[in-house]
Amino acid sequence: MAPVPYVLLTRPAEPSARFAARLSARWPGLQVVISPLQEVRLLDWQPPETAAEALIFTSQNAVTAAARAGLRGLAYCVGDQTAGLAAKAGFTAISARGEATALVARIAADGPKTVWHLRGREARGDVAGQLRALGFQAFEAVVYEMAICPLDPFARTLLQGGRPALLPLFSPKSARRAENVLTGSTAPLAVLALSEAVARASKGLEARLRLVAKRPDADGMLEIVDEALNSGALS
């Protein structure tokens, strides 16, 4: 009998735990191993003095930072998961369904005059810059950063064995970090990428790439995990 695959999640602990819960609900008995390769570190920061009509969230970490600072109000969110978390935190959340381009277009169409983009130290897309180019007052605040973590010893042991693993990768940064850590592992490994950008980010894991999600969100990733488990992507 072929070894039963497990899923290795390398995102920070909180989003990994949420995704693991959804996996377990769909696949009872599936082993999910969580070994974050980076963790969120919230920073001391002060909101800009200029009042804003809306906030912009391109990550769930920014929602957490804003909620802890006591901010509320209208929030434009890059995807459904971020919008869901923002709504739970008391914001009036609007989702761009996973696309930064759509996020900028929606804000431009709605026309709030002043917006704040709360973001991590490293960010892609220059959302605030794009909005300023369109004539908006768009401010930025860096509210968190990512700290690098080593691979968990249990996960490292598994990866040097013969048991197959599914490796969902949710961002280009996580793909590059995984490449640095997982190159040289001997276990059969199927990489599942959230988008083409994620798939392109890691040349070292390219040979192990099996599936790319049709939409860049958690539901899209769940679909390709299902596909991988049902189709024997590790065989």
JSON list of C-alpha atoms in Angstrom, two decimals:
[
{"chain": "A", "resi": 1, "resn": "MET", "atom": "CA", "xyz": [0.00, 0.00, 0.00]},
{"chain": "A", "resi": 2, "resn": "ALA", "atom": "CA", "xyz": [1.31, 3.45, -0.94]},
{"chain": "A", "resi": 3, "resn": "PRO", "atom": "CA", "xyz": [2.16, 5.80, 1.97]},
{"chain": "A", "resi": 4, "resn": "VAL", "atom": "CA", "xyz": [-0.62, 8.24, 2.87]},
{"chain": "A", "resi": 5, "resn": "PRO", "atom": "CA", "xyz": [0.43, 11.83, 2.03]},
{"chain": "A", "resi": 6, "resn": "TYR", "atom": "CA", "xyz": [0.34, 14.65, 4.52]},
{"chain": "A", "resi": 7, "resn": "VAL", "atom": "CA", "xyz": [0.07, 18.41, 4.02]},
{"chain": "A", "resi": 8, "resn": "LEU", "atom": "CA", "xyz": [2.91, 20.68, 5.12]},
{"chain": "A", "resi": 9, "resn": "LEU", "atom": "CA", "xyz": [1.90, 24.27, 5.88]},
{"chain": "A", "resi": 10, "resn": "THR", "atom": "CA", "xyz": [4.70, 26.82, 6.18]},
{"chain": "A", "resi": 11, "resn": "ARG", "atom": "CA", "xyz": [2.69, 30.04, 6.56]},
{"chain": "A", "resi": 12, "resn": "PRO", "atom": "CA", "xyz": [2.60, 31.84, 9.93]},
{"chain": "A", "resi": 13, "resn": "ALA", "atom": "CA", "xyz": [0.83, 29.91, 12.68]},
{"chain": "A", "resi": 14, "resn": "GLU", "atom": "CA", "xyz": [-2.53, 31.73, 12.65]},
{"chain": "A", "resi": 15, "resn": "PRO", "atom": "CA", "xyz": [-3.36, 31.50, 8.91]},
{"chain": "A", "resi": 16, "resn": "SER", "atom": "CA", "xyz": [-1.92, 27.97, 8.84]},
{"chain": "A", "resi": 17, "resn": "ALA", "atom": "CA", "xyz": [-4.24, 26.93, 11.66]},
{"chain": "A", "resi": 18, "resn": "ARG", "atom": "CA", "xyz": [-7.25, 28.40, 9.84]},
{"chain": "A", "resi": 19, "resn": "PHE", "atom": "CA", "xyz": [-6.38, 26.60, 6.62]},
{"chain": "A", "resi": 20, "resn": "ALA", "atom": "CA", "xyz": [-5.62, 23.37, 8.51]},
{"chain": "A", "resi": 21, "resn": "ALA", "atom": "CA", "xyz": [-9.11, 23.49, 10.04]},
{"chain": "A", "resi": 22, "resn": "ARG", "atom": "CA", "xyz": [-10.67, 23.77, 6.60]},
{"chain": "A", "resi": 23, "resn": "LEU", "atom": "CA", "xyz": [-8.56, 20.89, 5.31]},
{"chain": "A", "resi": 24, "resn": "SER", "atom": "CA", "xyz": [-9.56, 18.70, 8.25]},
{"chain": "A", "resi": 25, "resn": "ALA", "atom": "CA", "xyz": [-13.23, 19.46, 7.66]},
{"chain": "A", "resi": 26, "resn": "ARG", "atom": "CA", "xyz": [-12.94, 18.29, 4.03]},
{"chain": "A", "resi": 27, "resn": "TRP", "atom": "CA", "xyz": [-10.51, 15.42, 4.63]},
{"chain": "A", "resi": 28, "resn": "PRO", "atom": "CA", "xyz": [-11.07, 13.87, 8.09]},
{"chain": "A", "resi": 29, "resn": "GLY", "atom": "CA", "xyz": [-7.99, 11.96, 9.10]},
{"chain": "A", "resi": 30, "resn": "LEU", "atom": "CA", "xyz": [-5.63, 13.89, 6.81]},
{"chain": "A", "resi": 31, "resn": "GLN", "atom": "CA", "xyz": [-2.43, 14.75, 8.69]},
{"chain": "A", "resi": 32, "resn": "VAL", "atom": "CA", "xyz": [-1.55, 18.43, 8.52]},
{"chain": "A", "resi": 33, "resn": "VAL", "atom": "CA", "xyz": [1.89, 19.47, 9.76]},
{"chain": "A", "resi": 34, "resn": "ILE", "atom": "CA", "xyz": [2.36, 23.16, 10.58]},
{"chain": "A", "resi": 35, "resn": "SER", "atom": "CA", "xyz": [5.91, 24.50, 10.53]},
{"chain": "A", "resi": 36, "resn": "PRO", "atom": "CA", "xyz": [5.94, 28.27, 9.97]},
{"chain": "A", "resi": 37, "resn": "LEU", "atom": "CA", "xyz": [8.96, 29.55, 8.06]},
{"chain": "A", "resi": 38, "resn": "GLN", "atom": "CA", "xyz": [8.13, 33.10, 9.09]},
{"chain": "A", "resi": 39, "resn": "GLU", "atom": "CA", "xyz": [6.04, 34.74, 11.78]},
{"chain": "A", "resi": 40, "resn": "VAL", "atom": "CA", "xyz": [4.32, 38.11, 12.07]},
{"chain": "A", "resi": 41, "resn": "ARG", "atom": "CA", "xyz": [5.85, 40.79, 14.29]},
{"chain": "A", "resi": 42, "resn": "LEU", "atom": "CA", "xyz": [3.51, 43.72, 14.90]},
{"chain": "A", "resi": 43, "resn": "LEU", "atom": "CA", "xyz": [5.30, 47.08, 15.03]},
{"chain": "A", "resi": 44, "resn": "ASP", "atom": "CA", "xyz": [4.78, 50.22, 17.05]},
{"chain": "A", "resi": 45, "resn": "TRP", "atom": "CA", "xyz": [3.18, 52.74, 14.74]},
{"chain": "A", "resi": 46, "resn": "GLN", "atom": "CA", "xyz": [1.00, 55.83, 14.74]},
{"chain": "A", "resi": 47, "resn": "PRO", "atom": "CA", "xyz": [-1.87, 56.42, 12.30]},
{"chain": "A", "resi": 48, "resn": "PRO", "atom": "CA", "xyz": [-1.31, 59.41, 10.00]},
{"chain": "A", "resi": 49, "resn": "GLU", "atom": "CA", "xyz": [-2.65, 62.68, 11.37]},
{"chain": "A", "resi": 50, "resn": "THR", "atom": "CA", "xyz": [-4.81, 63.27, 8.30]},
{"chain": "A", "resi": 51, "resn": "ALA", "atom": "CA", "xyz": [-8.24, 61.68, 8.71]},
{"chain": "A", "resi": 52, "resn": "ALA", "atom": "CA", "xyz": [-9.05, 59.00, 6.15]},
{"chain": "A", "resi": 53, "resn": "GLU", "atom": "CA", "xyz": [-12.33, 58.05, 4.54]},
{"chain": "A", "resi": 54, "resn": "ALA", "atom": "CA", "xyz": [-11.17, 54.46, 4.11]},
{"chain": "A", "resi": 55, "resn": "LEU", "atom": "CA", "xyz": [-8.43, 52.03, 5.02]},
{"chain": "A", "resi": 56, "resn": "ILE", "atom": "CA", "xyz": [-6.74, 49.63, 2.61]},
{"chain": "A", "resi": 57, "resn": "PHE", "atom": "CA", "xyz": [-5.79, 46.11, 3.70]},
{"chain": "A", "resi": 58, "resn": "THR", "atom": "CA", "xyz": [-3.68, 43.92, 1.44]},
{"chain": "A", "resi": 59, "resn": "SER", "atom": "CA", "xyz": [-3.08, 41.34, 4.18]},
{"chain": "A", "resi": 60, "resn": "GLN", "atom": "CA", "xyz": [-4.83, 39.88, 7.18]},
{"chain": "A", "resi": 61, "resn": "ASN", "atom": "CA", "xyz": [-1.91, 40.92, 9.37]},
{"chain": "A", "resi": 62, "resn": "ALA", "atom": "CA", "xyz": [-2.71, 44.57, 8.67]},
{"chain": "A", "resi": 63, "resn": "VAL", "atom": "CA", "xyz": [-6.30, 43.97, 9.79]},
{"chain": "A", "resi": 64, "resn": "THR", "atom": "CA", "xyz": [-5.02, 42.62, 13.10]},
{"chain": "A", "resi": 65, "resn": "ALA", "atom": "CA", "xyz": [-2.76, 45.64, 13.57]},
{"chain": "A", "resi": 66, "resn": "ALA", "atom": "CA", "xyz": [-5.56, 48.09, 12.75]},
{"chain": "A", "resi": 67, "resn": "ALA", "atom": "CA", "xyz": [-8.03, 46.39, 15.06]},
{"chain": "A", "resi": 68, "resn": "ARG", "atom": "CA", "xyz": [-5.53, 46.46, 17.93]},
{"chain": "A", "resi": 69, "resn": "ALA", "atom": "CA", "xyz": [-5.06, 50.19, 17.32]},
{"chain": "A", "resi": 70, "resn": "GLY", "atom": "CA", "xyz": [-8.83, 50.70, 17.71]},
{"chain": "A", "resi": 71, "resn": "LEU", "atom": "CA", "xyz": [-9.45, 51.72, 14.10]},
{"chain": "A", "resi": 72, "resn": "ARG", "atom": "CA", "xyz": [-12.81, 51.06, 12.47]},
{"chain": "A", "resi": 73, "resn": "GLY", "atom": "CA", "xyz": [-14.74, 52.22, 9.41]},
{"chain": "A", "resi": 74, "resn": "LEU", "atom": "CA", "xyz": [-14.69, 51.48, 5.69]},
{"chain": "A", "resi": 75, "resn": "ALA", "atom": "CA", "xyz": [-11.96, 49.08, 4.56]},
{"chain": "A", "resi": 76, "resn": "TYR", "atom": "CA", "xyz": [-11.01, 48.03, 1.03]},
{"chain": "A", "resi": 77, "resn": "CYS", "atom": "CA", "xyz": [-9.54, 44.52, 1.14]},
{"chain": "A", "resi": 78, "resn": "VAL", "atom": "CA", "xyz": [-7.52, 42.65, -1.46]},
{"chain": "A", "resi": 79, "resn": "GLY", "atom": "CA", "xyz": [-9.38, 39.34, -1.03]},
{"chain": "A", "resi": 80, "resn": "ASP", "atom": "CA", "xyz": [-12.33, 37.58, 0.55]},
{"chain": "A", "resi": 81, "resn": "GLN", "atom": "CA", "xyz": [-10.37, 36.12, 3.46]},
{"chain": "A", "resi": 82, "resn": "THR", "atom": "CA", "xyz": [-8.98, 39.52, 4.41]},
{"chain": "A", "resi": 83, "resn": "ALA", "atom": "CA", "xyz": [-12.43, 41.08, 4.01]},
{"chain": "A", "resi": 84, "resn": "GLY", "atom": "CA", "xyz": [-13.96, 38.37, 6.20]},
{"chain": "A", "resi": 85, "resn": "LEU", "atom": "CA", "xyz": [-11.47, 39.00, 8.97]},
{"chain": "A", "resi": 86, "resn": "ALA", "atom": "CA", "xyz": [-11.98, 42.76, 8.67]},
{"chain": "A", "resi": 87, "resn": "ALA", "atom": "CA", "xyz": [-15.75, 42.34, 8.93]},
{"chain": "A", "resi": 88, "resn": "LYS", "atom": "CA", "xyz": [-15.35, 40.24, 12.08]},
{"chain": "A", "resi": 89, "resn": "ALA", "atom": "CA", "xyz": [-13.16, 42.99, 13.53]},
{"chain": "A", "resi": 90, "resn": "GLY", "atom": "CA", "xyz": [-15.91, 45.56, 12.98]},
{"chain": "A", "resi": 91, "resn": "PHE", "atom": "CA", "xyz": [-14.91, 47.14, 9.68]},
{"chain": "A", "resi": 92, "resn": "THR", "atom": "CA", "xyz": [-17.25, 47.72, 6.75]},
{"chain": "A", "resi": 93, "resn": "ALA", "atom": "CA", "xyz": [-15.29, 45.53, 4.37]},
{"chain": "A", "resi": 94, "resn": "ILE", "atom": "CA", "xyz": [-15.22, 45.54, 0.56]},
{"chain": "A", "resi": 95, "resn": "SER", "atom": "CA", "xyz": [-13.35, 42.71, -1.18]},
{"chain": "A", "resi": 96, "resn": "ALA", "atom": "CA", "xyz": [-11.46, 42.98, -4.49]},
{"chain": "A", "resi": 97, "resn": "ARG", "atom": "CA", "xyz": [-11.59, 39.16, -4.78]},
{"chain": "A", "resi": 98, "resn": "GLY", "atom": "CA", "xyz": [-7.84, 38.59, -4.63]},
{"chain": "A", "resi": 99, "resn": "GLU", "atom": "CA", "xyz": [-6.48, 41.06, -7.19]},
{"chain": "A", "resi": 100, "resn": "ALA", "atom": "CA", "xyz": [-4.47, 44.20, -6.35]},
{"chain": "A", "resi": 101, "resn": "THR", "atom": "CA", "xyz": [-5.34, 45.68, -9.76]},
{"chain": "A", "resi": 102, "resn": "ALA", "atom": "CA", "xyz": [-9.04, 45.21, -9.03]},
{"chain": "A", "resi": 103, "resn": "LEU", "atom": "CA", "xyz": [-8.52, 46.74, -5.59]},
{"chain": "A", "resi": 104, "resn": "VAL", "atom": "CA", "xyz": [-7.08, 49.95, -7.04]},
{"chain": "A", "resi": 105, "resn": "ALA", "atom": "CA", "xyz": [-9.81, 50.05, -9.70]},
{"chain": "A", "resi": 106, "resn": "ARG", "atom": "CA", "xyz": [-12.59, 49.67, -7.11]},
{"chain": "A", "resi": 107, "resn": "ILE", "atom": "CA", "xyz": [-11.18, 52.43, -4.90]},
{"chain": "A", "resi": 108, "resn": "ALA", "atom": "CA", "xyz": [-10.79, 54.68, -7.95]},
{"chain": "A", "resi": 109, "resn": "ALA", "atom": "CA", "xyz": [-14.39, 54.00, -8.98]},
{"chain": "A", "resi": 110, "resn": "ASP", "atom": "CA", "xyz": [-15.80, 54.66, -5.50]},
{"chain": "A", "resi": 111, "resn": "GLY", "atom": "CA", "xyz": [-13.69, 57.79, -5.09]},
{"chain": "A", "resi": 112, "resn": "PRO", "atom": "CA", "xyz": [-12.82, 58.18, -1.39]},
{"chain": "A", "resi": 113, "resn": "LYS", "atom": "CA", "xyz": [-10.62, 61.28, -1.30]},
{"chain": "A", "resi": 114, "resn": "THR", "atom": "CA", "xyz": [-8.24, 60.17, 1.45]},
{"chain": "A", "resi": 115, "resn": "VAL", "atom": "CA", "xyz": [-7.13, 56.58, 2.15]},
{"chain": "A", "resi": 116, "resn": "TRP", "atom": "CA", "xyz": [-4.53, 54.83, 4.32]},
{"chain": "A", "resi": 117, "resn": "HIS", "atom": "CA", "xyz": [-2.79, 51.67, 3.20]},
{"chain": "A", "resi": 118, "resn": "LEU", "atom": "CA", "xyz": [-1.73, 49.68, 6.26]},
{"chain": "A", "resi": 119, "resn": "ARG", "atom": "CA", "xyz": [0.91, 47.19, 5.12]},
{"chain": "A", "resi": 120, "resn": "GLY", "atom": "CA", "xyz": [3.94, 45.08, 5.94]},
{"chain": "A", "resi": 121, "resn": "ARG", "atom": "CA", "xyz": [7.53, 46.28, 5.72]},
{"chain": "A", "resi": 122, "resn": "GLU", "atom": "CA", "xyz": [7.82, 44.45, 2.40]},
{"chain": "A", "resi": 123, "resn": "ALA", "atom": "CA", "xyz": [4.90, 44.99, 0.03]},
{"chain": "A", "resi": 124, "resn": "ARG", "atom": "CA", "xyz": [4.19, 44.39, -3.64]},
{"chain": "A", "resi": 125, "resn": "GLY", "atom": "CA", "xyz": [2.22, 46.52, -6.08]},
{"chain": "A", "resi": 126, "resn": "ASP", "atom": "CA", "xyz": [2.65, 50.03, -4.57]},
{"chain": "A", "resi": 127, "resn": "VAL", "atom": "CA", "xyz": [-1.10, 50.44, -4.06]},
{"chain": "A", "resi": 128, "resn": "ALA", "atom": "CA", "xyz": [-0.76, 53.87, -2.44]},
{"chain": "A", "resi": 129, "resn": "GLY", "atom": "CA", "xyz": [1.55, 55.05, -5.23]},
{"chain": "A", "resi": 130, "resn": "GLN", "atom": "CA", "xyz": [-0.92, 53.96, -7.89]},
{"chain": "A", "resi": 131, "resn": "LEU", "atom": "CA", "xyz": [-3.70, 55.84, -6.13]},
{"chain": "A", "resi": 132, "resn": "ARG", "atom": "CA", "xyz": [-1.59, 58.99, -5.73]},
{"chain": "A", "resi": 133, "resn": "ALA", "atom": "CA", "xyz": [-0.91, 58.85, -9.47]},
{"chain": "A", "resi": 134, "resn": "LEU", "atom": "CA", "xyz": [-4.69, 58.93, -9.95]},
{"chain": "A", "resi": 135, "resn": "GLY", "atom": "CA", "xyz": [-5.00, 62.05, -7.80]},
{"chain": "A", "resi": 136, "resn": "PHE", "atom": "CA", "xyz": [-5.96, 60.52, -4.45]},
{"chain": "A", "resi": 137, "resn": "GLN", "atom": "CA", "xyz": [-4.53, 61.44, -1.06]},
{"chain": "A", "resi": 138, "resn": "ALA", "atom": "CA", "xyz": [-3.08, 58.02, -0.23]},
{"chain": "A", "resi": 139, "resn": "PHE", "atom": "CA", "xyz": [-0.94, 57.50, 2.86]},
{"chain": "A", "resi": 140, "resn": "GLU", "atom": "CA", "xyz": [0.96, 54.42, 4.00]},
{"chain": "A", "resi": 141, "resn": "ALA", "atom": "CA", "xyz": [1.83, 53.01, 7.40]},
{"chain": "A", "resi": 142, "resn": "VAL", "atom": "CA", "xyz": [4.12, 50.01, 7.97]},
{"chain": "A", "resi": 143, "resn": "VAL", "atom": "CA", "xyz": [2.40, 48.09, 10.76]},
{"chain": "A", "resi": 144, "resn": "TYR", "atom": "CA", "xyz": [4.11, 44.68, 10.76]},
{"chain": "A", "resi": 145, "resn": "GLU", "atom": "CA", "xyz": [7.13, 42.75, 9.51]},
{"chain": "A", "resi": 146, "resn": "MET", "atom": "CA", "xyz": [7.97, 39.09, 9.02]},
{"chain": "A", "resi": 147, "resn": "ALA", "atom": "CA", "xyz": [10.54, 37.30, 11.20]},
{"chain": "A", "resi": 148, "resn": "ILE", "atom": "CA", "xyz": [12.28, 34.23, 9.74]},
{"chain": "A", "resi": 149, "resn": "CYS", "atom": "CA", "xyz": [11.79, 30.89, 11.51]},
{"chain": "A", "resi": 150, "resn": "PRO", "atom": "CA", "xyz": [13.68, 27.60, 11.09]},
{"chain": "A", "resi": 151, "resn": "LEU", "atom": "CA", "xyz": [11.90, 24.47, 9.93]},
{"chain": "A", "resi": 152, "resn": "ASP", "atom": "CA", "xyz": [10.39, 22.48, 12.80]},
{"chain": "A", "resi": 153, "resn": "PRO", "atom": "CA", "xyz": [12.50, 19.38, 13.70]},
{"chain": "A", "resi": 154, "resn": "PHE", "atom": "CA", "xyz": [9.50, 17.06, 13.19]},
{"chain": "A", "resi": 155, "resn": "ALA", "atom": "CA", "xyz": [8.83, 18.49, 9.73]},
{"chain": "A", "resi": 156, "resn": "ARG", "atom": "CA", "xyz": [12.53, 18.27, 8.87]},
{"chain": "A", "resi": 157, "resn": "THR", "atom": "CA", "xyz": [12.56, 14.58, 9.84]},
{"chain": "A", "resi": 158, "resn": "LEU", "atom": "CA", "xyz": [9.49, 13.88, 7.69]},
{"chain": "A", "resi": 159, "resn": "LEU", "atom": "CA", "xyz": [11.06, 15.62, 4.70]},
{"chain": "A", "resi": 160, "resn": "GLN", "atom": "CA", "xyz": [14.12, 13.38, 4.92]},
{"chain": "A", "resi": 161, "resn": "GLY", "atom": "CA", "xyz": [11.97, 10.24, 4.85]},
{"chain": "A", "resi": 162, "resn": "GLY", "atom": "CA", "xyz": [9.98, 8.50, 2.15]},
{"chain": "A", "resi": 163, "resn": "ARG", "atom": "CA", "xyz": [6.48, 9.71, 2.98]},
{"chain": "A", "resi": 164, "resn": "PRO", "atom": "CA", "xyz": [4.94, 12.00, 0.33]},
{"chain": "A", "resi": 165, "resn": "ALA", "atom": "CA", "xyz": [3.86, 15.55, 1.14]},
{"chain": "A", "resi": 166, "resn": "LEU", "atom": "CA", "xyz": [1.72, 18.28, -0.40]},
{"chain": "A", "resi": 167, "resn": "LEU", "atom": "CA", "xyz": [3.24, 21.75, -0.01]},
{"chain": "A", "resi": 168, "resn": "PRO", "atom": "CA", "xyz": [0.75, 24.62, -0.56]},
{"chain": "A", "resi": 169, "resn": "LEU", "atom": "CA", "xyz": [2.55, 27.92, -1.24]},
{"chain": "A", "resi": 170, "resn": "PHE", "atom": "CA", "xyz": [0.53, 31.12, -0.88]},
{"chain": "A", "resi": 171, "resn": "SER", "atom": "CA", "xyz": [2.95, 33.88, -1.89]},
{"chain": "A", "resi": 172, "resn": "PRO", "atom": "CA", "xyz": [6.15, 34.45, -3.88]},
{"chain": "A", "resi": 173, "resn": "LYS", "atom": "CA", "xyz": [7.97, 35.22, -0.63]},
{"chain": "A", "resi": 174, "resn": "SER", "atom": "CA", "xyz": [6.87, 31.95, 0.96]},
{"chain": "A", "resi": 175, "resn": "ALA", "atom": "CA", "xyz": [7.95, 30.11, -2.19]},
{"chain": "A", "resi": 176, "resn": "ARG", "atom": "CA", "xyz": [11.44, 31.61, -2.06]},
{"chain": "A", "resi": 177, "resn": "ARG", "atom": "CA", "xyz": [11.73, 30.87, 1.64]},
{"chain": "A", "resi": 178, "resn": "ALA", "atom": "CA", "xyz": [10.58, 27.28, 1.10]},
{"chain": "A", "resi": 179, "resn": "GLU", "atom": "CA", "xyz": [13.14, 26.85, -1.68]},
{"chain": "A", "resi": 180, "resn": "ASN", "atom": "CA", "xyz": [15.96, 27.83, 0.68]},
{"chain": "A", "resi": 181, "resn": "VAL", "atom": "CA", "xyz": [14.77, 25.43, 3.38]},
{"chain": "A", "resi": 182, "resn": "LEU", "atom": "CA", "xyz": [13.49, 22.45, 1.40]},
{"chain": "A", "resi": 183, "resn": "THR", "atom": "CA", "xyz": [16.13, 22.08, -1.30]},
{"chain": "A", "resi": 184, "resn": "GLY", "atom": "CA", "xyz": [17.78, 18.73, -0.65]},
{"chain": "A", "resi": 185, "resn": "SER", "atom": "CA", "xyz": [14.79, 17.07, 1.03]},
{"chain": "A", "resi": 186, "resn": "THR", "atom": "CA", "xyz": [14.39, 13.46, -0.07]},
{"chain": "A", "resi": 187, "resn": "ALA", "atom": "CA", "xyz": [10.65, 12.97, 0.47]},
{"chain": "A", "resi": 188, "resn": "PRO", "atom": "CA", "xyz": [8.32, 13.02, -2.57]},
{"chain": "A", "resi": 189, "resn": "LEU", "atom": "CA", "xyz": [6.98, 16.58, -2.56]},
{"chain": "A", "resi": 190, "resn": "ALA", "atom": "CA", "xyz": [4.17, 18.10, -4.64]},
{"chain": "A", "resi": 191, "resn": "VAL", "atom": "CA", "xyz": [4.19, 21.90, -4.71]},
{"chain": "A", "resi": 192, "resn": "LEU", "atom": "CA", "xyz": [0.79, 23.58, -5.05]},
{"chain": "A", "resi": 193, "resn": "ALA", "atom": "CA", "xyz": [0.94, 27.28, -5.98]},
{"chain": "A", "resi": 194, "resn": "LEU", "atom": "CA", "xyz": [-1.72, 29.90, -5.29]},
{"chain": "A", "resi": 195, "resn": "SER", "atom": "CA", "xyz": [-0.96, 31.74, -8.55]},
{"chain": "A", "resi": 196, "resn": "GLU", "atom": "CA", "xyz": [1.37, 31.86, -11.54]},
{"chain": "A", "resi": 197, "resn": "ALA", "atom": "CA", "xyz": [3.43, 34.50, -9.73]},
{"chain": "A", "resi": 198, "resn": "VAL", "atom": "CA", "xyz": [3.93, 32.09, -6.83]},
{"chain": "A", "resi": 199, "resn": "ALA", "atom": "CA", "xyz": [4.79, 29.28, -9.24]},
{"chain": "A", "resi": 200, "resn": "ARG", "atom": "CA", "xyz": [7.46, 31.44, -10.92]},
{"chain": "A", "resi": 201, "resn": "ALA", "atom": "CA", "xyz": [9.03, 32.60, -7.66]},
{"chain": "A", "resi": 202, "resn": "SER", "atom": "CA", "xyz": [10.96, 29.44, -6.86]},
{"chain": "A", "resi": 203, "resn": "LYS", "atom": "CA", "xyz": [13.24, 27.95, -9.51]},
{"chain": "A", "resi": 204, "resn": "GLY", "atom": "CA", "xyz": [14.50, 25.41, -6.99]},
{"chain": "A", "resi": 205, "resn": "LEU", "atom": "CA", "xyz": [11.05, 23.90, -6.48]},
{"chain": "A", "resi": 206, "resn": "GLU", "atom": "CA", "xyz": [10.00, 24.16, -10.13]},
{"chain": "A", "resi": 207, "resn": "ALA", "atom": "CA", "xyz": [10.50, 20.43, -10.80]},
{"chain": "A", "resi": 208, "resn": "ARG", "atom": "CA", "xyz": [8.14, 19.63, -7.94]},
{"chain": "A", "resi": 209, "resn": "LEU", "atom": "CA", "xyz": [5.37, 22.00, -9.04]},
{"chain": "A", "resi": 210, "resn": "ARG", "atom": "CA", "xyz": [2.18, 20.03, -9.70]},
{"chain": "A", "resi": 211, "resn": "LEU", "atom": "CA", "xyz": [-0.79, 22.40, -9.67]},
{"chain": "A", "resi": 212, "resn": "VAL", "atom": "CA", "xyz": [-1.59, 26.13, -9.80]},
{"chain": "A", "resi": 213, "resn": "ALA", "atom": "CA", "xyz": [-4.84, 27.44, -8.34]},
{"chain": "A", "resi": 214, "resn": "LYS", "atom": "CA", "xyz": [-7.41, 28.85, -10.76]},
{"chain": "A", "resi": 215, "resn": "ARG", "atom": "CA", "xyz": [-8.14, 31.72, -8.36]},
{"chain": "A", "resi": 216, "resn": "PRO", "atom": "CA", "xyz": [-5.71, 33.29, -5.88]},
{"chain": "A", "resi": 217, "resn": "ASP", "atom": "CA", "xyz": [-7.50, 32.69, -2.58]},
{"chain": "A", "resi": 218, "resn": "ALA", "atom": "CA", "xyz": [-7.95, 30.03, 0.09]},
{"chain": "A", "resi": 219, "resn": "ASP", "atom": "CA", "xyz": [-10.87, 28.44, -1.76]},
{"chain": "A", "resi": 220, "resn": "GLY", "atom": "CA", "xyz": [-8.71, 28.14, -4.87]},
{"chain": "A", "resi": 221, "resn": "MET", "atom": "CA", "xyz": [-5.98, 26.45, -2.84]},
{"chain": "A", "resi": 222, "resn": "LEU", "atom": "CA", "xyz": [-8.48, 24.05, -1.29]},
{"chain": "A", "resi": 223, "resn": "GLU", "atom": "CA", "xyz": [-9.61, 23.06, -4.78]},
{"chain": "A", "resi": 224, "resn": "ILE", "atom": "CA", "xyz": [-6.11, 22.06, -5.89]},
{"chain": "A", "resi": 225, "resn": "VAL", "atom": "CA", "xyz": [-5.42, 20.23, -2.62]},
{"chain": "A", "resi": 226, "resn": "ASP", "atom": "CA", "xyz": [-8.58, 18.23, -3.39]},
{"chain": "A", "resi": 227, "resn": "GLU", "atom": "CA", "xyz": [-7.38, 17.66, -6.94]},
{"chain": "A", "resi": 228, "resn": "ALA", "atom": "CA", "xyz": [-3.94, 16.55, -5.78]},
{"chain": "A", "resi": 229, "resn": "LEU", "atom": "CA", "xyz": [-5.33, 14.09, -3.24]},
{"chain": "A", "resi": 230, "resn": "ASN", "atom": "CA", "xyz": [-7.89, 12.70, -5.65]},
{"chain": "A", "resi": 231, "resn": "SER", "atom": "CA", "xyz": [-5.60, 12.43, -8.66]},
{"chain": "A", "resi": 232, "resn": "GLY", "atom": "CA", "xyz": [-2.51, 11.03, -7.00]},
{"chain": "A", "resi": 233, "resn": "ALA", "atom": "CA", "xyz": [-0.30, 14.02, -7.84]},
{"chain": "A", "resi": 234, "resn": "LEU", "atom": "CA", "xyz": [2.50, 12.42, -5.84]},
{"chain": "A", "resi": 235, "resn": "SER", "atom": "CA", "xyz": [2.54, 9.15, -7.70]}
]
